[in-house]
Amino acid sequence: MTQKYASILDTIGRTPVVRINHIAPAGIELYVKVEAFNPMGSVKDRLALGVIEHAERTGALQPGQTVIEATSGNTGIGLAMVCATKGYPLVVTMAENFSVERRRLMRFLGAKVVLTPAAEMGSGMLAKAIELAETHGWFLCHQFENEANADMHSRTTAPEIVEACAGERLDCWVTGYGTGGTLKGVSRVLKKERPEVTIAVCEPDNSPLLGSGQGQRRHADGTPAESHTAFRPHLMQGWTPDFIPKLVGDVIDGALFDQLLPIKGADALQCSRDLATREGIFTGISGGATFAGALQVAHESPPGSVILCVVPDTGERYLSTPLFEDAPTDMTDEEITISQSTPRFRFDESPADDDVAEVAADEEAVAVTPEAEAFVAESIADRERPVVMFALEWCEFCWSVRKLFAHFGIDYNSIDIDSAAYQENDWGGQVRAALIARTGMPTIPQIFIGGQFIGGASETFDAFKAGELQQAFSKAGVGISGAEGLDPYDFLPTWLHPR
Ligand code: PMP
């Protein structure tokens, strides 16, 4: 990883296989292949690159054509990276119940995310993707049926595992399935090159699609004809959609797996937490679930056995899910006890000050110059731009006023006295000195409307609550919208405005 790479796409794959040192049963060697090392943090970066480059080679995808896919998140995030790199617009359909981090990540990478109702499950988001692709002539990735998905794993993931274990014992490989790309692509290579390796497939214990022994009805193109009757909503995002994907069906038909492991949700969460706190390995819920499967196998294996599992993604994608329930935002009782074990910098000792304290201006006296006085006077009297805020570029109080003005949909003159431009010859300092001399107020921001001094952030918010701000806007001829039912204090960050 110390070389130069021509593109981020060249860093996909070659993920490390890491030994488990503390939570493996005695006498068993356990390894995890950590897919979080992929550039967007999941195994699906492989699929994204595999599917897009296959479509480019076959001509199914034309330059500039929009790519679309139904995904529970990681595929979309990987596709967003690949499409950003290669210049394809991307639309993702996703059921609304997958974690919000995923949507925001995809949008951050430039993708459009179209949500579908949770009640319609995985097949609903897929049907929506098909409908949009057919209507608009977009390229649909078909991750659940696309052979390029499994092929990518046969070309990359599988040889990486074979290489990592070359000349050494390997008894079992453990995986879950989402599309089944990892499962099909790796299992067929292992069956050929390491036929002694047992292949164990995990699925949620409450959603036993494979465990039910019931097949899946499909359309001619391999897409599911209906939801599988054994499907139940489960915890392991990215695993086991509400149908048996074509790629998984191929594995069943080809007898490419040996053992089926039902995984309890609680065990998945516990394993993810144990991997983090005892091994320093950070993976999501399906990673914990896969590891729970590997531990089941480990407990049933004779001493000396070697087991390897793939943990599919990073844990960072699950901050809003039950995985992080035990990692709260506020201090726990134990943390408060630690805080109170020494005298200073404590919340219980500082005087309670409910007032909003704006950023204090610098103490050092800067001379009030006639130029700065004139500038302040002219800025305030400007009829073209009657709303003026003397501000600091990145101050939280200033930002809360900016958010309020943005909410009102108004334009204003922001005079950012600490911006790089205002720092030249301390012009910002002179402006601040002139401002303080004028208003007698030492803090920033300071807001003027139509020449009238309103005050700082809290005075502005209070003036709104009293209806005076609205009057000032109206007198200055500035129309505002969205004033009803608004509490401007909500625009302050919660650490400045405890609720
Ligand atoms: N875990 C997570 C978090 C996933 O996003 C996925 C892919 N949907 C998987 C596991 C399963 O991988 P595959 O699609 O290759 O079966």
XYZ file of C-alpha atoms and ligand atoms in Angstrom:
515
model
C 0.000 0.000 0.000
C 3.031 2.282 -0.138
C 3.043 2.665 -3.905
C 1.294 5.377 -5.965
C -2.104 4.492 -7.413
C -3.497 5.798 -10.690
C -7.007 6.033 -9.228
C -8.900 5.222 -6.040
C -10.367 2.263 -7.959
C -6.954 0.576 -7.934
C -7.109 0.381 -4.132
C -10.159 -1.909 -4.145
C -9.523 -5.404 -2.762
C -6.345 -6.965 -1.338
C -7.895 -6.612 2.119
C -5.990 -7.976 5.121
C -6.645 -11.333 6.784
C -6.233 -10.710 10.519
C -5.759 -13.219 13.346
C -8.170 -13.183 16.300
C -6.067 -13.188 19.453
C -8.440 -12.868 22.408
C -11.919 -14.161 21.611
C -11.129 -17.385 19.734
C -11.741 -20.636 21.661
C -8.513 -22.250 22.921
C -6.720 -24.306 20.289
C -8.630 -22.801 17.342
C -7.108 -20.381 14.861
C -9.663 -17.811 13.754
C -9.083 -15.218 11.063
C -11.202 -12.385 9.718
C -10.780 -10.845 6.280
C -11.479 -7.184 6.951
C -13.409 -5.727 4.008
C -13.615 -2.343 5.732
C -10.162 -1.750 4.201
C -11.814 -1.148 0.826
C -11.888 2.569 -0.057
C -15.578 3.029 0.769
C -15.404 0.637 3.674
C -17.205 -2.462 2.418
C -16.950 -5.625 0.374
C -19.376 -4.085 -2.116
C -16.691 -1.842 -3.582
C -15.538 -5.008 -5.354
C -18.952 -5.672 -6.844
C -19.387 -2.038 -7.880
C -16.155 -2.007 -9.843
C -16.739 -5.510 -11.248
C -20.246 -4.767 -12.499
C -19.462 -1.338 -13.971
C -16.298 -2.442 -15.778
C -18.061 -5.531 -17.126
C -20.867 -3.334 -18.459
C -18.318 -1.005 -20.043
C -16.584 -3.936 -21.739
C -19.824 -5.408 -23.104
C -21.209 -2.024 -24.162
C -24.235 -2.379 -21.849
C -23.148 0.916 -20.285
C -22.386 3.895 -22.509
C -20.296 6.939 -21.544
C -22.356 9.367 -19.489
C -25.306 6.980 -19.175
C -27.100 6.979 -15.794
C -26.496 3.946 -13.605
C -29.273 2.716 -11.308
C -29.424 0.047 -8.634
C -31.562 -1.150 -5.755
C -29.354 -1.449 -2.709
C -29.427 -1.665 1.065
C -26.574 0.792 1.071
C -23.104 -0.616 0.672
C -23.538 -1.386 -3.021
C -24.823 2.151 -3.526
C -21.894 3.624 -1.631
C -19.411 1.575 -3.674
C -21.232 2.416 -6.918
C -21.267 6.100 -5.961
C -17.482 6.028 -5.638
C -17.013 4.144 -8.925
C -19.512 6.359 -10.781
C -17.946 9.529 -9.341
C -14.549 8.365 -10.595
C -15.815 7.425 -14.029
C -18.345 10.219 -14.540
C -21.629 8.280 -14.584
C -24.674 9.813 -12.850
C -26.035 7.348 -10.257
C -29.556 6.825 -8.921
C -30.069 4.442 -6.021
C -33.375 3.031 -4.810
C -33.383 2.038 -1.150
C -36.013 0.995 1.368
C -36.475 3.707 3.984
C -35.608 1.400 6.907
C -31.887 1.112 6.171
C -29.657 3.343 8.277
C -29.681 7.048 7.416
C -25.867 7.168 7.386
C -26.002 5.212 4.143
C -28.295 7.646 2.358
C -26.202 10.605 3.404
C -22.965 8.908 2.364
C -24.352 8.202 -1.106
C -25.635 11.748 -1.487
C -22.277 13.076 -0.288
C -20.665 11.081 -3.094
C -23.006 12.701 -5.593
C -25.658 9.980 -5.993
C -29.432 10.512 -5.962
C -31.243 8.307 -3.438
C -34.899 7.438 -4.079
C -36.491 5.908 -0.992
C -39.149 3.194 -1.170
C -41.634 2.212 1.566
C -40.254 -0.199 4.191
C -43.438 -2.272 3.922
C -42.560 -3.136 0.305
C -39.208 -4.598 1.467
C -36.250 -5.458 -0.774
C -38.417 -6.516 -3.676
C -40.147 -3.109 -3.609
C -36.930 -1.180 -4.049
C -35.859 -3.579 -6.788
C -39.180 -3.211 -8.650
C -38.809 0.583 -8.403
C -35.273 0.398 -9.835
C -36.498 -1.755 -12.752
C -39.374 0.656 -13.427
C -37.056 3.687 -13.424
C -34.450 1.918 -15.602
C -37.067 0.893 -18.188
C -38.722 4.301 -18.237
C -35.537 6.339 -18.577
C -33.174 3.941 -20.384
C -30.784 3.753 -17.465
C -28.274 0.947 -16.865
C -29.555 -1.337 -14.096
C -26.752 -3.186 -12.267
C -28.855 -6.254 -11.319
C -26.473 -7.078 -8.461
C -28.593 -10.057 -7.361
C -28.395 -11.772 -10.745
C -25.340 -10.260 -12.381
C -22.586 -12.858 -12.966
C -20.054 -10.018 -12.980
C -20.721 -9.716 -9.228
C -19.722 -13.327 -8.504
C -16.933 -13.201 -11.118
C -15.295 -10.263 -9.352
C -15.136 -12.322 -6.146
C -13.745 -15.327 -8.047
C -11.086 -13.030 -9.515
C -10.195 -11.084 -6.357
C -11.614 -12.193 -2.973
C -11.129 -15.928 -3.577
C -7.494 -15.790 -4.785
C -6.697 -13.419 -1.920
C -7.995 -16.018 0.566
C -6.156 -18.822 -1.227
C -2.952 -16.800 -1.196
C -3.258 -15.793 2.469
C -3.649 -19.465 3.435
C -1.210 -20.935 0.906
C 0.680 -23.909 2.295
C -1.287 -23.720 5.550
C -4.262 -25.466 7.018
C -7.741 -24.078 6.361
C -10.736 -26.054 7.589
C -13.706 -23.785 7.176
C -14.721 -20.608 5.413
C -17.709 -18.746 6.837
C -19.853 -16.125 5.101
C -23.332 -14.651 5.047
C -25.171 -13.720 1.905
C -26.787 -10.593 0.577
C -26.623 -10.897 -3.179
C -24.598 -14.080 -2.808
C -21.805 -12.562 -4.880
C -19.209 -13.247 -2.198
C -20.661 -16.708 -1.523
C -20.857 -17.888 -5.130
C -17.639 -16.254 -6.292
C -15.496 -17.537 -3.432
C -17.082 -20.957 -2.863
C -16.610 -22.173 -6.424
C -12.906 -21.290 -6.313
C -12.364 -22.872 -2.891
C -14.202 -26.046 -3.995
C -11.701 -26.357 -6.811
C -8.481 -25.149 -5.197
C -9.016 -26.094 -1.545
C -11.586 -28.907 -1.693
C -10.968 -29.856 1.944
C -12.395 -26.524 3.144
C -15.930 -26.678 4.557
C -18.129 -23.816 3.427
C -20.546 -22.514 6.072
C -23.308 -20.086 5.156
C -24.988 -17.896 7.767
C -28.468 -16.394 7.741
C -30.574 -14.634 10.394
C -32.234 -17.198 12.690
C -35.615 -15.495 12.355
C -35.483 -15.307 8.560
C -34.422 -18.790 7.446
C -34.839 -18.614 3.674
C -32.320 -21.389 3.027
C -33.201 -23.125 6.290
C -36.827 -23.465 5.204
C -35.790 -25.723 2.333
C -38.291 -23.905 0.145
C -37.096 -22.670 -3.217
C -37.668 -19.304 -4.865
C -39.905 -18.667 -7.854
C -38.181 -16.432 -10.398
C -38.818 -14.618 -13.657
C -36.872 -15.669 -16.739
C -34.194 -13.051 -16.015
C -33.591 -14.507 -12.551
C -35.344 -11.733 -10.624
C -37.677 -12.969 -7.871
C -41.333 -13.507 -8.742
C -42.434 -12.921 -5.142
C -41.244 -12.545 -1.556
C -40.083 -15.762 0.087
C -42.589 -17.011 2.673
C -39.872 -17.602 5.306
C -38.673 -13.986 5.200
C -39.048 -11.858 8.326
C -37.544 -8.416 8.945
C -34.170 -8.904 10.619
C -31.285 -7.001 12.079
C -28.474 -7.837 9.676
C -28.577 -5.021 7.114
C -27.071 -6.224 3.861
C -27.889 -9.874 4.519
C -30.778 -12.045 3.335
C -33.202 -9.954 1.305
C -36.850 -11.043 1.180
C -36.055 -13.463 -1.649
C -33.342 -15.995 -2.458
C -31.147 -14.197 -4.994
C -30.295 -15.968 -8.242
C -26.581 -16.071 -7.285
C -27.466 -17.831 -4.017
C -29.789 -20.190 -5.872
C -26.832 -21.176 -8.075
C -24.821 -22.077 -4.967
C -27.653 -24.284 -3.698
C -28.077 -25.933 -7.109
C -24.315 -26.497 -7.431
C -24.038 -27.909 -3.898
C -21.273 -25.394 -3.247
C -21.904 -25.098 0.492
C -21.734 -27.638 3.298
C -23.254 -26.126 6.393
C -26.017 -23.667 7.239
C -25.724 -21.553 10.394
C -28.710 -19.673 11.837
C -27.475 -16.523 13.641
C -29.272 -14.768 16.504
C -29.512 -10.967 16.295
C -28.231 -10.581 19.855
C -25.157 -12.697 19.029
C -24.424 -10.552 15.982
C -24.462 -7.374 18.090
C -22.363 -8.976 20.831
C -19.774 -10.267 18.358
C -19.473 -6.912 16.636
C -18.917 -5.265 20.039
C -16.445 -7.977 21.124
C -14.457 -7.627 17.908
C -14.265 -3.868 18.559
C -13.506 -3.867 22.281
C -11.306 -6.968 22.530
C -9.649 -7.184 19.116
C -9.800 -3.569 17.911
C -11.548 -4.753 14.748
C -14.387 -2.441 13.752
C -17.140 -4.043 11.708
C -20.890 -3.697 11.248
C -23.781 -5.946 12.196
C -23.308 -8.479 9.388
C -19.615 -8.648 10.321
C -20.610 -9.482 13.894
C -23.134 -11.989 12.567
C -20.563 -13.691 10.352
C -18.135 -13.825 13.235
C -20.863 -15.342 15.436
C -21.142 -18.068 12.775
C -17.384 -18.574 12.791
C -17.456 -18.933 16.593
C -20.228 -21.558 16.315
C -18.037 -23.535 13.938
C -15.002 -22.973 16.191
C -16.804 -24.411 19.230
C -17.698 -27.531 17.260
C -14.226 -28.011 15.718
C -11.335 -30.125 16.983
C -8.228 -28.356 18.326
C -5.870 -27.145 15.639
C -8.697 -26.150 13.293
C -8.303 -23.018 11.216
C -11.388 -20.951 10.360
C -11.620 -17.850 8.205
C -14.576 -15.508 7.762
C -15.193 -12.366 5.744
C -16.415 -9.366 7.757
C -18.132 -7.247 5.109
C -18.034 -3.624 6.262
C -17.051 -0.913 8.723
C -19.091 -0.260 11.866
C -19.306 3.478 11.174
C -22.400 2.957 9.058
C -24.457 1.848 12.083
C -24.313 4.808 14.451
C -28.104 5.202 14.295
C -28.842 1.476 14.783
C -29.125 -0.847 17.820
C -25.414 -1.648 17.391
C -24.522 1.672 19.012
C -27.183 1.611 21.743
C -24.487 1.116 24.390
C -22.358 3.967 23.069
C -24.457 6.997 24.066
C -23.808 10.649 23.258
C -24.033 11.889 26.844
C -21.748 10.947 29.738
C -22.642 7.716 31.501
C -22.786 7.499 35.317
C -19.348 5.885 35.236
C -17.927 8.737 33.159
C -19.510 11.343 35.459
C -17.838 9.590 38.413
C -14.487 9.851 36.614
C -15.137 13.527 35.883
C -15.999 14.215 39.532
C -12.887 12.459 40.823
C -10.842 15.652 40.224
C -11.881 19.247 41.028
C -11.814 21.219 37.779
C -13.572 21.346 34.366
C -16.829 19.838 35.613
C -20.382 20.602 34.660
C -21.731 20.334 38.200
C -19.341 22.994 39.515
C -19.561 25.744 36.920
C -22.214 28.404 37.543
C -25.382 27.638 35.627
C -25.662 30.302 32.961
C -28.796 29.998 30.913
C -27.977 33.085 28.921
C -26.430 32.638 25.548
C -22.912 34.083 25.699
C -21.728 35.306 22.368
C -18.097 35.154 21.361
C -16.275 37.883 23.278
C -14.287 40.305 21.209
C -10.534 40.484 21.661
C -9.524 42.429 24.715
C -6.569 44.187 23.143
C -7.494 47.717 22.145
C -7.348 48.564 18.463
C -7.596 52.248 17.607
C -10.865 53.355 15.988
C -9.922 54.734 12.582
C -12.083 57.140 10.558
C -11.981 54.672 7.619
C -13.407 51.867 9.740
C -16.042 54.154 11.279
C -17.122 55.254 7.836
C -17.198 51.654 6.586
C -19.428 50.518 9.456
C -21.730 53.521 9.018
C -22.030 52.981 5.263
C -22.613 49.246 5.598
C -25.421 49.772 8.078
C -27.030 52.517 5.992
C -26.870 50.564 2.714
C -30.440 50.565 1.362
C -29.597 47.926 -1.250
C -28.642 45.409 1.467
C -30.617 46.376 4.555
C -29.802 43.231 6.567
C -26.226 43.310 7.855
C -24.405 40.897 10.120
C -20.931 41.616 11.454
C -19.740 38.053 11.912
C -16.893 35.638 12.489
C -16.600 33.187 9.636
C -16.969 29.923 11.575
C -18.499 31.003 14.885
C -21.385 28.813 16.092
C -23.539 31.798 17.136
C -23.056 33.442 13.759
C -23.950 30.161 12.098
C -27.182 29.887 14.038
C -28.163 33.349 12.766
C -27.110 32.335 9.253
C -29.386 29.290 9.540
C -32.256 31.510 10.708
C -31.780 33.903 7.773
C -31.480 30.974 5.359
C -34.724 29.597 6.829
C -36.398 32.982 6.197
C -35.030 32.859 2.645
C -33.411 36.294 2.892
C -30.226 37.730 1.488
C -27.938 39.630 3.877
C -24.581 41.309 3.962
C -22.231 39.157 6.039
C -19.160 41.139 7.046
C -16.810 38.399 8.213
C -14.255 40.378 10.187
C -11.945 37.405 10.801
C -11.916 36.189 7.185
C -8.603 36.076 5.354
C -9.519 39.182 3.329
C -10.298 41.209 6.473
C -7.085 40.143 8.196
C -4.950 42.228 5.855
C -3.485 45.158 7.859
C -5.894 44.107 10.633
C -8.782 45.747 8.780
C -11.141 43.335 10.556
C -9.778 44.471 13.930
C -10.365 48.106 12.985
C -13.914 47.353 11.842
C -14.593 45.541 15.111
C -13.208 48.478 17.125
C -15.422 50.910 15.210
C -18.422 48.614 15.722
C -17.850 48.339 19.478
C -17.403 52.107 19.736
C -20.750 52.500 17.983
C -22.894 49.896 19.766
C -21.072 49.528 23.085
C -21.424 45.767 22.697
C -18.211 43.721 22.864
C -19.474 40.475 21.321
C -19.918 39.155 17.783
C -22.229 38.675 15.879
C -23.953 42.051 15.676
C -27.027 42.348 13.510
C -28.567 45.439 11.906
C -31.797 45.637 9.929
C -32.606 48.772 7.938
C -30.068 50.705 10.021
C -31.629 49.559 13.304
C -29.288 47.758 15.738
C -30.887 44.454 16.788
C -28.032 43.003 18.881
C -26.287 39.633 18.995
C -27.650 36.163 18.292
C -29.719 35.905 21.463
C -31.142 39.440 21.085
C -32.043 38.568 17.485
C -33.783 35.379 18.590
C -35.572 37.164 21.428
C -36.611 39.977 19.069
C -38.134 37.318 16.819
C -40.041 35.813 19.740
C -41.347 39.279 20.649
C -42.366 39.947 17.033
C -39.952 42.906 16.828
C -37.643 41.254 14.312
C -40.545 40.707 11.921
C -41.453 44.405 12.275
C -37.870 45.461 11.557
C -37.807 43.306 8.424
C -41.121 44.683 7.278
C -40.034 48.317 7.889
C -36.878 47.638 5.848
C -38.963 46.118 3.043
C -37.556 42.611 3.507
C -40.059 39.779 3.051
C -39.519 36.651 5.137
C -41.111 33.223 4.982
C -41.421 30.279 7.360
C -41.824 32.344 10.545
C -44.792 30.392 11.938
C -44.148 28.045 14.831
C -40.427 28.651 14.707
C -38.149 28.594 17.765
C -34.937 30.254 16.551
C -33.042 28.826 19.514
C -33.360 25.452 17.766
C -30.737 26.750 15.322
C -28.107 26.814 18.077
C -26.043 23.634 18.490
C -27.339 21.638 21.475
C -24.118 22.145 23.451
C -24.844 25.892 23.468
C -28.543 25.388 24.096
C -29.071 22.421 26.430
C -32.608 21.069 26.296
N -22.954 -7.450 4.702
C -23.246 -6.224 4.303
C -23.211 -5.113 5.307
C -23.604 -5.992 2.971
O -23.918 -4.741 2.587
C -23.634 -7.068 2.064
C -24.056 -6.850 0.651
N -25.418 -6.500 0.494
C -23.312 -8.342 2.520
C -22.969 -8.481 3.840
C -23.384 -9.556 1.624
O -22.484 -9.589 0.571
P -22.904 -10.273 -0.818
O -23.861 -9.350 -1.509
O -21.642 -10.445 -1.581
O -23.584 -11.567 -0.503
